[in-house]
mmCIF file of C-alpha atoms in Angstrom:
data_model
loop_
_atom_site.group_PDB
_atom_site.id
_atom_site.type_symbol
_atom_site.label_atom_id
_atom_site.label_comp_id
_atom_site.label_asym_id
_atom_site.label_seq_id
_atom_site.Cartn_x
_atom_site.Cartn_y
_atom_site.Cartn_z
ATOM 1 C CA MET A 256 0.043 -0.060 0.055
ATOM 2 C CA PRO A 257 1.512 3.395 -1.023
ATOM 3 C CA LYS A 258 2.514 5.778 1.573
ATOM 4 C CA VAL A 259 3.400 9.415 1.706
ATOM 5 C CA ARG A 260 4.564 11.344 4.647
ATOM 6 C CA PRO A 261 3.005 14.678 4.640
ATOM 7 C CA ARG A 262 3.013 17.439 7.595
ATOM 8 C CA LEU A 263 -0.713 18.600 7.219
ATOM 9 C CA LEU A 264 -1.445 22.462 8.016
ATOM 10 C CA LEU A 265 -1.505 23.337 11.565
ATOM 11 C CA ILE A 266 -4.378 25.402 11.920
ATOM 12 C CA ALA A 267 -3.419 29.156 11.106
ATOM 13 C CA LEU A 268 -0.076 28.225 11.779
ATOM 14 C CA LEU A 269 1.450 25.556 9.667
ATOM 15 C CA THR A 270 1.435 23.980 6.069
ATOM 16 C CA VAL A 271 1.345 20.658 4.260
ATOM 17 C CA ALA A 272 4.300 18.579 3.325
ATOM 18 C CA TRP A 273 4.370 15.385 1.211
ATOM 19 C CA GLY A 274 6.560 12.618 -0.145
ATOM 20 C CA LEU A 275 7.819 13.183 -3.469
ATOM 21 C CA VAL A 276 7.308 10.258 -5.886
ATOM 22 C CA PRO A 277 9.648 9.751 -8.526
ATOM 23 C CA GLY A 278 8.683 10.161 -12.291
ATOM 24 C CA ALA A 279 6.757 13.412 -12.416
ATOM 25 C CA ALA A 280 6.405 15.248 -15.798
ATOM 26 C CA VAL A 281 8.926 17.983 -16.371
ATOM 27 C CA GLN A 282 7.531 21.357 -18.001
ATOM 28 C CA ARG A 283 9.447 23.765 -19.937
ATOM 29 C CA SER A 284 9.893 27.150 -18.297
ATOM 30 C CA PRO A 285 8.766 30.516 -19.951
ATOM 31 C CA ALA A 286 11.309 32.398 -21.868
ATOM 32 C CA SER A 287 9.923 35.550 -20.503
ATOM 33 C CA PRO A 288 8.948 36.066 -16.933
ATOM 34 C CA VAL A 289 5.680 35.597 -16.085
ATOM 35 C CA VAL A 290 3.756 37.407 -13.215
ATOM 36 C CA ILE A 291 0.914 35.649 -11.479
ATOM 37 C CA PRO A 292 -1.305 37.493 -8.816
ATOM 38 C CA PHE A 293 -2.075 35.732 -5.469
ATOM 39 C CA GLU A 294 -4.167 36.248 -2.503
ATOM 40 C CA LEU A 295 -3.338 35.841 1.137
ATOM 41 C CA GLY A 296 -5.565 33.997 3.606
ATOM 42 C CA THR A 297 -4.314 33.747 7.095
ATOM 43 C CA ARG A 298 -1.124 34.325 5.512
ATOM 44 C CA HIS A 299 -1.259 31.543 3.055
ATOM 45 C CA ILE A 300 -0.789 32.109 -0.353
ATOM 46 C CA PHE A 301 -3.397 31.209 -2.733
ATOM 47 C CA LEU A 302 -3.211 30.553 -6.644
ATOM 48 C CA LYS A 303 -5.909 29.915 -9.078
ATOM 49 C CA ALA A 304 -5.866 26.592 -10.872
ATOM 50 C CA THR A 305 -7.798 24.274 -13.006
ATOM 51 C CA VAL A 306 -7.740 20.448 -12.944
ATOM 52 C CA ASN A 307 -8.741 18.803 -16.356
ATOM 53 C CA GLY A 308 -10.461 21.982 -17.311
ATOM 54 C CA SER A 309 -12.572 22.394 -14.266
ATOM 55 C CA ARG A 310 -13.892 25.336 -12.698
ATOM 56 C CA PRO A 311 -11.272 27.640 -11.166
ATOM 57 C CA LEU A 312 -9.878 26.214 -8.016
ATOM 58 C CA SER A 313 -7.962 27.559 -5.051
ATOM 59 C CA PHE A 314 -4.484 26.161 -4.582
ATOM 60 C CA ILE A 315 -2.057 26.688 -1.643
ATOM 61 C CA PHE A 316 1.483 27.552 -2.671
ATOM 62 C CA ASP A 317 3.840 25.710 -0.241
ATOM 63 C CA THR A 318 7.459 25.098 -0.186
ATOM 64 C CA GLY A 319 6.644 22.408 2.416
ATOM 65 C CA ALA A 320 4.762 20.370 -0.347
ATOM 66 C CA ASN A 321 6.059 18.404 -2.994
ATOM 67 C CA GLN A 322 3.607 16.957 -5.579
ATOM 68 C CA ALA A 323 -0.049 18.424 -6.379
ATOM 69 C CA LEU A 324 -2.527 17.138 -4.492
ATOM 70 C CA LEU A 325 -6.366 17.858 -4.082
ATOM 71 C CA ARG A 326 -8.769 17.378 -1.270
ATOM 72 C CA LEU A 327 -10.562 14.330 -1.479
ATOM 73 C CA ASP A 328 -14.003 15.655 -1.799
ATOM 74 C CA VAL A 329 -12.912 17.867 -4.596
ATOM 75 C CA ALA A 330 -11.411 15.077 -6.517
ATOM 76 C CA ARG A 331 -14.887 13.341 -6.049
ATOM 77 C CA GLU A 332 -16.728 16.241 -7.245
ATOM 78 C CA LEU A 333 -14.842 16.375 -10.436
ATOM 79 C CA ASN A 334 -15.046 12.650 -11.035
ATOM 80 C CA LEU A 335 -11.539 11.986 -10.980
ATOM 81 C CA ARG A 336 -10.108 8.394 -11.033
ATOM 82 C CA LEU A 337 -8.938 7.303 -7.435
ATOM 83 C CA GLU A 338 -7.007 4.317 -6.973
ATOM 84 C CA GLY A 339 -5.624 2.434 -3.765
ATOM 85 C CA GLU A 340 -5.113 3.825 -0.410
ATOM 86 C CA VAL A 341 -2.833 6.836 0.717
ATOM 87 C CA ARG A 342 -2.028 7.002 4.356
ATOM 88 C CA SER A 343 -0.748 10.486 5.441
ATOM 89 C CA GLY A 344 0.761 11.488 8.859
ATOM 90 C CA GLY A 345 1.625 14.864 10.213
ATOM 91 C CA ALA A 346 1.177 16.991 13.304
ATOM 92 C CA GLY A 347 0.125 14.822 15.872
ATOM 93 C CA PRO A 348 0.196 10.978 16.589
ATOM 94 C CA GLY A 349 -2.509 9.752 14.095
ATOM 95 C CA THR A 350 -2.930 9.562 10.245
ATOM 96 C CA GLN A 351 -5.614 9.895 7.587
ATOM 97 C CA VAL A 352 -6.422 8.198 4.492
ATOM 98 C CA GLY A 353 -6.638 9.405 0.881
ATOM 99 C CA SER A 354 -6.199 7.878 -2.503
ATOM 100 C CA GLN A 355 -3.981 8.122 -5.558
ATOM 101 C CA VAL A 356 -5.274 10.046 -8.405
ATOM 102 C CA ARG A 357 -4.986 8.677 -11.704
ATOM 103 C CA LYS A 358 -5.171 10.650 -15.344
ATOM 104 C CA ALA A 359 -5.538 14.104 -13.883
ATOM 105 C CA THR A 360 -3.487 17.268 -14.349
ATOM 106 C CA TRP A 361 -3.730 20.937 -12.996
ATOM 107 C CA SER A 362 -3.050 24.222 -14.912
ATOM 108 C CA LEU A 363 -2.225 27.416 -13.533
ATOM 109 C CA VAL A 364 -4.280 30.141 -14.358
ATOM 110 C CA GLY A 365 -2.099 32.935 -16.171
ATOM 111 C CA LEU A 366 0.705 30.535 -17.258
ATOM 112 C CA ALA A 367 -0.501 29.237 -20.622
ATOM 113 C CA GLY A 368 0.546 25.713 -22.017
ATOM 114 C CA PHE A 369 1.712 24.439 -18.327
ATOM 115 C CA GLU A 370 0.258 21.416 -16.872
ATOM 116 C CA GLN A 371 1.494 18.901 -14.145
ATOM 117 C CA PRO A 372 0.219 15.760 -12.800
ATOM 118 C CA VAL A 373 -2.056 15.552 -9.602
ATOM 119 C CA SER A 374 -0.855 12.601 -7.713
ATOM 120 C CA PHE A 375 -2.956 12.409 -4.270
ATOM 121 C CA ALA A 376 -6.278 13.242 -2.970
ATOM 122 C CA LEU A 377 -6.368 13.638 0.983
ATOM 123 C CA PRO A 378 -9.458 14.321 3.200
ATOM 124 C CA LEU A 379 -7.972 17.810 4.281
ATOM 125 C CA ALA A 380 -11.027 18.342 6.176
ATOM 126 C CA GLU A 381 -10.046 21.028 8.760
ATOM 127 C CA LEU A 382 -8.514 23.250 6.333
ATOM 128 C CA PRO A 383 -11.379 25.265 4.790
ATOM 129 C CA SER A 384 -12.616 26.008 8.219
ATOM 130 C CA ALA A 385 -9.461 26.817 9.670
ATOM 131 C CA ILE A 386 -8.378 29.233 6.818
ATOM 132 C CA GLY A 387 -12.077 30.522 6.261
ATOM 133 C CA ARG A 388 -12.024 29.845 2.535
ATOM 134 C CA ASP A 389 -12.140 27.189 -0.102
ATOM 135 C CA VAL A 390 -8.839 24.781 -0.019
ATOM 136 C CA ASP A 391 -9.166 22.743 -3.296
ATOM 137 C CA GLY A 392 -5.529 21.563 -3.301
ATOM 138 C CA ILE A 393 -1.858 22.078 -2.732
ATOM 139 C CA ILE A 394 1.245 22.713 -4.887
ATOM 140 C CA GLY A 395 4.785 22.674 -4.146
ATOM 141 C CA THR A 396 8.205 21.189 -5.214
ATOM 142 C CA GLU A 397 7.269 19.710 -8.275
ATOM 143 C CA PHE A 398 5.808 23.186 -9.398
ATOM 144 C CA ILE A 399 8.690 25.516 -7.983
ATOM 145 C CA ARG A 400 11.691 23.543 -9.310
ATOM 146 C CA GLN A 401 10.431 24.488 -13.039
ATOM 147 C CA PHE A 402 11.229 27.976 -12.519
ATOM 148 C CA VAL A 403 13.095 30.458 -10.252
ATOM 149 C CA VAL A 404 10.067 31.663 -8.412
ATOM 150 C CA GLU A 405 9.990 35.294 -7.046
ATOM 151 C CA VAL A 406 7.640 35.762 -4.280
ATOM 152 C CA ASP A 407 6.767 39.576 -3.661
ATOM 153 C CA TYR A 408 4.434 39.506 -0.551
ATOM 154 C CA LEU A 409 3.857 43.246 -0.724
ATOM 155 C CA ALA A 410 2.961 43.158 -4.480
ATOM 156 C CA ARG A 411 1.037 39.753 -3.926
ATOM 157 C CA THR A 412 2.761 38.194 -6.947
ATOM 158 C CA LEU A 413 4.757 35.322 -7.918
ATOM 159 C CA THR A 414 7.021 36.011 -10.874
ATOM 160 C CA LEU A 415 8.259 32.839 -12.816
ATOM 161 C CA HIS A 416 11.634 32.973 -14.477
ATOM 162 C CA ASP A 417 13.531 30.812 -16.825
ATOM 163 C CA PRO A 418 16.183 29.197 -14.476
ATOM 164 C CA LYS A 419 18.533 28.694 -17.537
ATOM 165 C CA THR A 420 18.699 32.665 -18.156
ATOM 166 C CA PHE A 421 17.598 34.024 -14.699
ATOM 167 C CA ARG A 422 20.378 35.982 -13.147
ATOM 168 C CA TYR A 423 19.874 37.874 -9.796
ATOM 169 C CA SER A 424 21.035 41.536 -9.994
ATOM 170 C CA GLY A 425 19.296 43.094 -6.829
ATOM 171 C CA THR A 426 20.595 44.406 -3.261
ATOM 172 C CA GLY A 427 19.671 40.970 -1.638
ATOM 173 C CA GLU A 428 21.668 38.389 -0.438
ATOM 174 C CA THR A 429 21.893 34.613 -2.074
ATOM 175 C CA LEU A 430 22.245 31.791 0.389
ATOM 176 C CA PRO A 431 22.782 28.213 0.003
ATOM 177 C CA MET A 432 19.980 25.887 0.149
ATOM 178 C CA ASP A 433 19.818 22.093 0.863
ATOM 179 C CA PHE A 434 16.843 19.616 0.618
ATOM 180 C CA THR A 435 15.475 17.168 3.144
ATOM 181 C CA PRO A 436 15.114 13.422 1.525
ATOM 182 C CA ASP A 437 11.751 14.110 0.788
ATOM 183 C CA ASN A 438 12.719 17.316 -1.128
ATOM 184 C CA HIS A 439 11.713 19.970 1.497
ATOM 185 C CA PRO A 440 14.276 23.075 1.248
ATOM 186 C CA VAL A 441 16.268 23.562 4.186
ATOM 187 C CA LEU A 442 18.373 26.578 5.411
ATOM 188 C CA THR A 443 21.291 26.917 7.951
ATOM 189 C CA ALA A 444 20.335 29.743 10.481
ATOM 190 C CA THR A 445 21.383 30.417 14.052
ATOM 191 C CA VAL A 446 18.839 30.943 16.686
ATOM 192 C CA THR A 447 19.586 32.842 19.941
ATOM 193 C CA PRO A 448 17.105 31.743 22.865
ATOM 194 C CA VAL A 449 16.170 34.502 25.359
ATOM 195 C CA GLY A 450 19.322 34.624 27.778
ATOM 196 C CA GLY A 451 21.112 31.858 25.624
ATOM 197 C CA GLN A 452 24.038 31.549 23.245
ATOM 198 C CA PRO A 453 23.607 31.376 19.451
ATOM 199 C CA ILE A 454 22.859 27.751 18.277
ATOM 200 C CA GLU A 455 23.327 27.092 14.335
ATOM 201 C CA ARG A 456 21.209 24.312 13.277
ATOM 202 C CA ARG A 457 19.060 23.251 10.056
ATOM 203 C CA PHE A 458 15.469 24.977 9.357
ATOM 204 C CA LEU A 459 12.934 24.135 7.175
ATOM 205 C CA LEU A 460 11.953 26.766 4.810
ATOM 206 C CA ASP A 461 8.203 26.503 5.226
ATOM 207 C CA LEU A 462 6.250 29.296 3.314
ATOM 208 C CA GLY A 463 2.949 27.471 3.879
ATOM 209 C CA SER A 464 3.349 28.098 7.601
ATOM 210 C CA GLY A 465 1.588 31.194 8.802
ATOM 211 C CA ALA A 466 4.044 31.620 11.677
ATOM 212 C CA ALA A 467 7.565 33.304 12.037
ATOM 213 C CA LEU A 468 9.397 30.292 13.733
ATOM 214 C CA ILE A 469 8.357 27.019 15.085
ATOM 215 C CA LEU A 470 10.918 25.202 17.057
ATOM 216 C CA HIS A 471 10.754 21.183 16.745
ATOM 217 C CA SER A 472 10.065 19.415 20.081
ATOM 218 C CA PRO A 473 13.464 17.527 20.188
ATOM 219 C CA PHE A 474 15.251 20.602 19.990
ATOM 220 C CA VAL A 475 13.245 22.532 22.602
ATOM 221 C CA ALA A 476 13.826 19.541 25.138
ATOM 222 C CA GLU A 477 17.369 19.431 24.177
ATOM 223 C CA GLN A 478 17.930 22.953 24.744
ATOM 224 C CA GLN A 479 15.429 23.150 27.749
ATOM 225 C CA LEU A 480 13.788 26.111 26.289
ATOM 226 C CA LEU A 481 10.808 25.732 28.175
ATOM 227 C CA THR A 482 12.236 25.042 31.599
ATOM 228 C CA LYS A 483 14.083 28.356 31.959
ATOM 229 C CA GLY A 484 11.211 30.425 33.292
ATOM 230 C CA HIS A 485 10.486 32.654 30.236
ATOM 231 C CA THR A 486 6.830 33.881 29.412
ATOM 232 C CA THR A 487 4.762 31.786 27.378
ATOM 233 C CA VAL A 488 1.300 31.203 26.624
ATOM 234 C CA ARG A 489 -0.352 27.937 25.306
ATOM 235 C CA SER A 490 -0.790 27.636 21.761
ATOM 236 C CA ILE A 491 -4.579 27.022 20.843
ATOM 237 C CA GLY A 492 -6.421 25.803 17.825
ATOM 238 C CA ALA A 493 -3.569 24.045 16.410
ATOM 239 C CA ALA A 494 -4.247 20.801 14.737
ATOM 240 C CA GLY A 495 -2.603 18.341 12.099
ATOM 241 C CA ALA A 496 -3.158 15.249 10.082
ATOM 242 C CA GLY A 497 -2.516 13.250 13.301
ATOM 243 C CA GLY A 498 -4.855 15.080 15.471
ATOM 244 C CA ARG A 499 -4.130 18.107 17.922
ATOM 245 C CA SER A 500 -0.606 19.758 18.240
ATOM 246 C CA VAL A 501 0.533 21.262 21.201
ATOM 247 C CA GLY A 502 3.018 24.002 22.243
ATOM 248 C CA GLN A 503 3.732 27.095 23.942
ATOM 249 C CA ILE A 504 4.077 30.411 22.100
ATOM 250 C CA GLY A 505 7.003 32.670 23.579
ATOM 251 C CA ARG A 506 9.947 34.549 21.884
ATOM 252 C CA VAL A 507 13.595 33.907 21.080
ATOM 253 C CA GLU A 508 16.109 36.706 21.145
ATOM 254 C CA ALA A 509 17.402 36.608 17.558
ATOM 255 C CA LEU A 510 17.269 34.336 14.431
ATOM 256 C CA GLN A 511 20.171 34.969 12.064
ATOM 257 C CA ILE A 512 19.673 34.080 8.352
ATOM 258 C CA GLY A 513 22.813 35.137 6.395
ATOM 259 C CA SER A 514 23.568 38.614 7.255
ATOM 260 C CA PHE A 515 19.864 39.277 8.567
ATOM 261 C CA ALA A 516 19.422 39.312 12.141
ATOM 262 C CA LEU A 517 15.754 39.029 13.027
ATOM 263 C CA LYS A 518 15.087 40.101 16.597
ATOM 264 C CA ASN A 519 12.572 39.204 19.580
ATOM 265 C CA LEU A 520 10.679 36.760 17.410
ATOM 266 C CA LEU A 521 7.523 35.235 18.300
ATOM 267 C CA THR A 522 8.215 31.725 18.494
ATOM 268 C CA THR A 523 6.078 28.439 19.067
ATOM 269 C CA PHE A 524 7.947 25.865 21.019
ATOM 270 C CA SER A 525 6.350 22.465 19.970
ATOM 271 C CA GLU A 526 5.472 19.809 22.470
ATOM 272 C CA ASP A 527 4.444 17.289 19.952
ATOM 273 C CA ARG A 528 5.477 13.870 20.992
ATOM 274 C CA GLY A 529 5.139 12.490 17.266
ATOM 275 C CA GLY A 530 4.535 13.892 13.828
ATOM 276 C CA ALA A 531 6.223 16.555 11.845
ATOM 277 C CA LEU A 532 6.996 18.928 14.633
ATOM 278 C CA ALA A 533 8.569 16.117 16.607
ATOM 279 C CA ASN A 534 11.433 15.685 14.100
ATOM 280 C CA PRO A 535 14.861 15.483 15.528
ATOM 281 C CA ALA A 536 16.828 16.162 12.199
ATOM 282 C CA LEU A 537 15.571 19.702 12.099
ATOM 283 C CA ALA A 538 15.599 22.700 14.715
ATOM 284 C CA GLY A 539 12.531 24.017 13.344
ATOM 285 C CA ASN A 540 10.232 25.641 10.682
ATOM 286 C CA ILE A 541 10.806 29.128 9.212
ATOM 287 C CA GLY A 542 7.422 30.377 8.197
ATOM 288 C CA ALA A 543 5.684 33.201 6.509
ATOM 289 C CA GLN A 544 5.725 35.871 9.152
ATOM 290 C CA ILE A 545 9.536 35.777 8.400
ATOM 291 C CA ALA A 546 9.352 35.323 4.689
ATOM 292 C CA ASN A 547 7.008 38.267 4.274
ATOM 293 C CA ARG A 548 9.761 40.603 5.214
ATOM 294 C CA PHE A 549 11.555 39.916 2.208
ATOM 295 C CA ARG A 550 10.946 39.513 -1.566
ATOM 296 C CA VAL A 551 12.098 35.793 -1.851
ATOM 297 C CA PHE A 552 13.702 34.131 -4.929
ATOM 298 C CA LEU A 553 13.589 30.454 -4.833
ATOM 299 C CA ASP A 554 16.072 28.852 -7.292
ATOM 300 C CA TYR A 555 15.895 25.116 -6.572
ATOM 301 C CA GLY A 556 18.123 24.170 -9.334
ATOM 302 C CA ARG A 557 21.116 26.117 -8.056
ATOM 303 C CA ARG A 558 20.106 24.960 -4.685
ATOM 304 C CA GLN A 559 20.080 28.717 -3.358
ATOM 305 C CA ILE A 560 17.705 31.350 -2.246
ATOM 306 C CA THR A 561 17.901 35.191 -2.627
ATOM 307 C CA LEU A 562 16.643 37.180 0.030
ATOM 308 C CA GLU A 563 15.784 40.739 -0.674
ATOM 309 C CA PRO A 564 14.460 43.015 2.356
ATOM 310 C CA ALA A 565 11.243 44.500 1.780
ATOM 311 C CA ALA A 566 9.963 47.514 3.058
ATOM 312 C CA THR A 567 8.557 46.081 6.197
ATOM 313 C CA PHE A 568 11.886 44.010 7.156
ATOM 314 C CA GLY A 569 12.481 46.351 9.924
ATOM 315 C CA ASP A 570 8.973 46.111 11.495
ATOM 316 C CA PRO A 571 8.858 44.515 15.043
ATOM 317 C CA TYR A 572 7.653 41.010 15.418
ATOM 318 C CA ASP A 573 4.311 41.935 17.521
ATOM 319 C CA ARG A 574 0.986 40.922 17.973
ATOM 320 C CA ALA A 575 -1.713 40.997 20.510
ATOM 321 C CA PHE A 576 -3.485 37.996 21.841
ATOM 322 C CA SER A 577 -7.380 37.593 21.784
ATOM 323 C CA GLY A 578 -7.295 34.103 23.560
ATOM 324 C CA ILE A 579 -10.004 32.945 20.737
ATOM 325 C CA ALA A 580 -9.452 30.209 18.256
ATOM 326 C CA LEU A 581 -11.976 30.241 15.639
ATOM 327 C CA ARG A 582 -13.167 27.996 12.569
ATOM 328 C CA ALA A 583 -15.350 29.328 9.872
ATOM 329 C CA SER A 584 -18.332 27.314 7.972
ATOM 330 C CA GLY A 585 -21.497 27.979 6.195
ATOM 331 C CA PRO A 586 -21.855 29.783 2.772
ATOM 332 C CA GLY A 587 -19.076 31.843 1.967
ATOM 333 C CA TYR A 588 -17.377 30.848 5.648
ATOM 334 C CA HIS A 589 -19.159 33.408 7.465
ATOM 335 C CA THR A 590 -20.233 31.591 10.555
ATOM 336 C CA PHE A 591 -17.649 31.991 13.114
ATOM 337 C CA HIS A 592 -17.290 29.334 15.901
ATOM 338 C CA VAL A 593 -15.144 29.709 18.875
ATOM 339 C CA ARG A 594 -13.435 26.589 18.741
ATOM 340 C CA GLU A 595 -10.840 26.907 21.764
ATOM 341 C CA ILE A 596 -10.200 29.506 24.595
ATOM 342 C CA LEU A 597 -6.900 30.281 26.309
ATOM 343 C CA GLU A 598 -6.973 30.617 29.846
ATOM 344 C CA HIS A 599 -6.499 33.871 31.629
ATOM 345 C CA SER A 600 -6.621 35.712 28.424
ATOM 346 C CA PRO A 601 -8.892 38.797 27.105
ATOM 347 C CA ALA A 602 -11.496 35.907 25.747
ATOM 348 C CA THR A 603 -11.972 34.605 29.432
ATOM 349 C CA ASP A 604 -12.198 38.240 30.694
ATOM 350 C CA ALA A 605 -14.698 38.882 28.161
ATOM 351 C CA GLY A 606 -16.642 35.802 29.218
ATOM 352 C CA VAL A 607 -16.425 34.167 25.663
ATOM 353 C CA ARG A 608 -16.991 30.467 25.784
ATOM 354 C CA GLU A 609 -16.207 27.434 23.358
ATOM 355 C CA GLY A 610 -19.360 26.982 21.208
ATOM 356 C CA ASP A 611 -19.914 30.572 20.824
ATOM 357 C CA VAL A 612 -20.639 32.249 17.585
ATOM 358 C CA ILE A 613 -19.794 35.469 16.636
ATOM 359 C CA ALA A 614 -22.253 37.431 14.971
ATOM 360 C CA ALA A 615 -20.864 40.872 14.714
ATOM 361 C CA ILE A 616 -17.791 42.766 15.707
ATOM 362 C CA ASP A 617 -18.088 46.792 16.218
ATOM 363 C CA GLY A 618 -21.540 46.478 14.565
ATOM 364 C CA THR A 619 -20.166 44.825 11.462
ATOM 365 C CA PRO A 620 -22.193 41.847 10.834
ATOM 366 C CA ALA A 621 -20.624 38.332 10.300
ATOM 367 C CA SER A 622 -21.945 37.999 6.740
ATOM 368 C CA ALA A 623 -19.389 41.302 5.978
ATOM 369 C CA LEU A 624 -16.195 39.618 7.801
ATOM 370 C CA THR A 625 -13.627 37.018 6.746
ATOM 371 C CA LEU A 626 -11.671 34.857 9.220
ATOM 372 C CA THR A 627 -8.409 36.895 7.817
ATOM 373 C CA ALA A 628 -10.155 40.012 8.643
ATOM 374 C CA ILE A 629 -10.912 39.003 12.149
ATOM 375 C CA TYR A 630 -7.558 37.569 12.978
ATOM 376 C CA GLU A 631 -5.897 40.665 11.553
ATOM 377 C CA MET A 632 -8.265 42.850 13.762
ATOM 378 C CA PHE A 633 -7.684 40.682 17.014
ATOM 379 C CA ASP A 634 -3.744 40.712 16.424
ATOM 380 C CA LYS A 635 -3.706 44.351 17.498
ATOM 381 C CA PRO A 636 -4.311 45.667 20.821
ATOM 382 C CA GLY A 637 -7.828 47.490 21.069
ATOM 383 C CA THR A 638 -11.198 47.321 22.213
ATOM 384 C CA TYR A 639 -13.963 45.379 20.177
ATOM 385 C CA THR A 640 -17.612 44.946 20.840
ATOM 386 C CA LEU A 641 -18.758 41.565 20.094
ATOM 387 C CA ALA A 642 -22.240 40.356 19.432
ATOM 388 C CA ILE A 643 -22.192 36.764 20.445
ATOM 389 C CA GLU A 644 -25.026 33.851 19.711
ATOM 390 C CA ARG A 645 -25.008 31.276 22.690
ATOM 391 C CA ASP A 646 -27.656 28.696 23.230
ATOM 392 C CA GLY A 647 -30.022 30.654 21.030
ATOM 393 C CA ARG A 648 -29.773 34.156 22.720
ATOM 394 C CA MET A 649 -27.711 36.974 21.719
ATOM 395 C CA LEU A 650 -25.299 38.611 23.829
ATOM 396 C CA THR A 651 -22.968 41.596 23.749
ATOM 397 C CA THR A 652 -19.402 41.651 25.177
ATOM 398 C CA VAL A 653 -16.111 43.559 25.062
ATOM 399 C CA LEU A 654 -12.974 41.790 24.067
ATOM 400 C CA ARG A 655 -9.536 43.714 24.665
ATOM 401 C CA PRO A 656 -6.791 42.070 23.022
ATOM 402 C CA ARG A 657 -3.355 42.395 24.431
ATOM 403 C CA ARG A 658 0.493 41.493 24.187
ATOM 404 C CA MET A 659 0.931 38.245 26.403
ATOM 405 C CA VAL A 660 4.368 37.542 25.579
#
């Protein structure tokens, strides 16, 4: 029975990674750069694609993914040929079961003449509600390796360059990049714990992660990072292919990538006992909240990455905490359920409970909100009046997100 080793998206934090199966089709790169616009949803890059000439679908662009894959219910909707059983592990101790996909190809909207195989279909059941929008599939290494991919978060574009002719001539810094046995990109970087000494290790470059830095549980234990009395809060709302993922959110003093020093980073210290975030071969994952401070050039053929500081490079890594983890459902994903509450947080101060439904914020009805907009709102200190539906009753309360670490 075939088996892949994915790392399924941790809700609002992580991404998806999959084992690469040899024999994928190789596509010719365009002679001139092609600019593809993208959307951001909870810090994830979304591209428009089709499968076998289907309606437009929303795919996550993820450096932690290998071959193209679909959500299982989307594959069934498109009447694709499904064969065999694929078991996937990820964050948490369990697995989920999907299928191989036969005789299906995906095409990127805006890139004429390009197509690649769709290899797998997996349930990915929580992804849409966790991100608050349709998530139809995921693409990664097999796509990226055909080009030099320029990721511009501020412009919200991917520019696809011909790797045979591309030469970088900007003000950024080019660094070597290695790959795991599963073809996931790895950078060498130096992390300095609060009050500690610099530690040079290998980190997965994970643009599919909405976090800044996630340290794997073996590294956290080895360095005793959760036993030194630093302020942390419990990570809430995180779940993966293997079930719930656990950890603490705190800070590190610095992360050094090449000549770039990133100070006072918000960091997730994983406490998982199994799965992707318990991988002892890597110290952690470098995610989108770091990558989005740069214009990023991914050159897999030359095994290198170029980082060019963006206008936001010097912005502090700061955020407030609401203490609320949400899931979105219903038409347009405008029904916002409280999935989990952080103890001793603004949420408990406001009397918000698990199972509550947010009906409005500051008078704006849920029908006019998105999950991304709500999280961006709650990431900033402020005062928000919430209309909440609970057990058939409407309640009003005031939420005051604040910095907690």
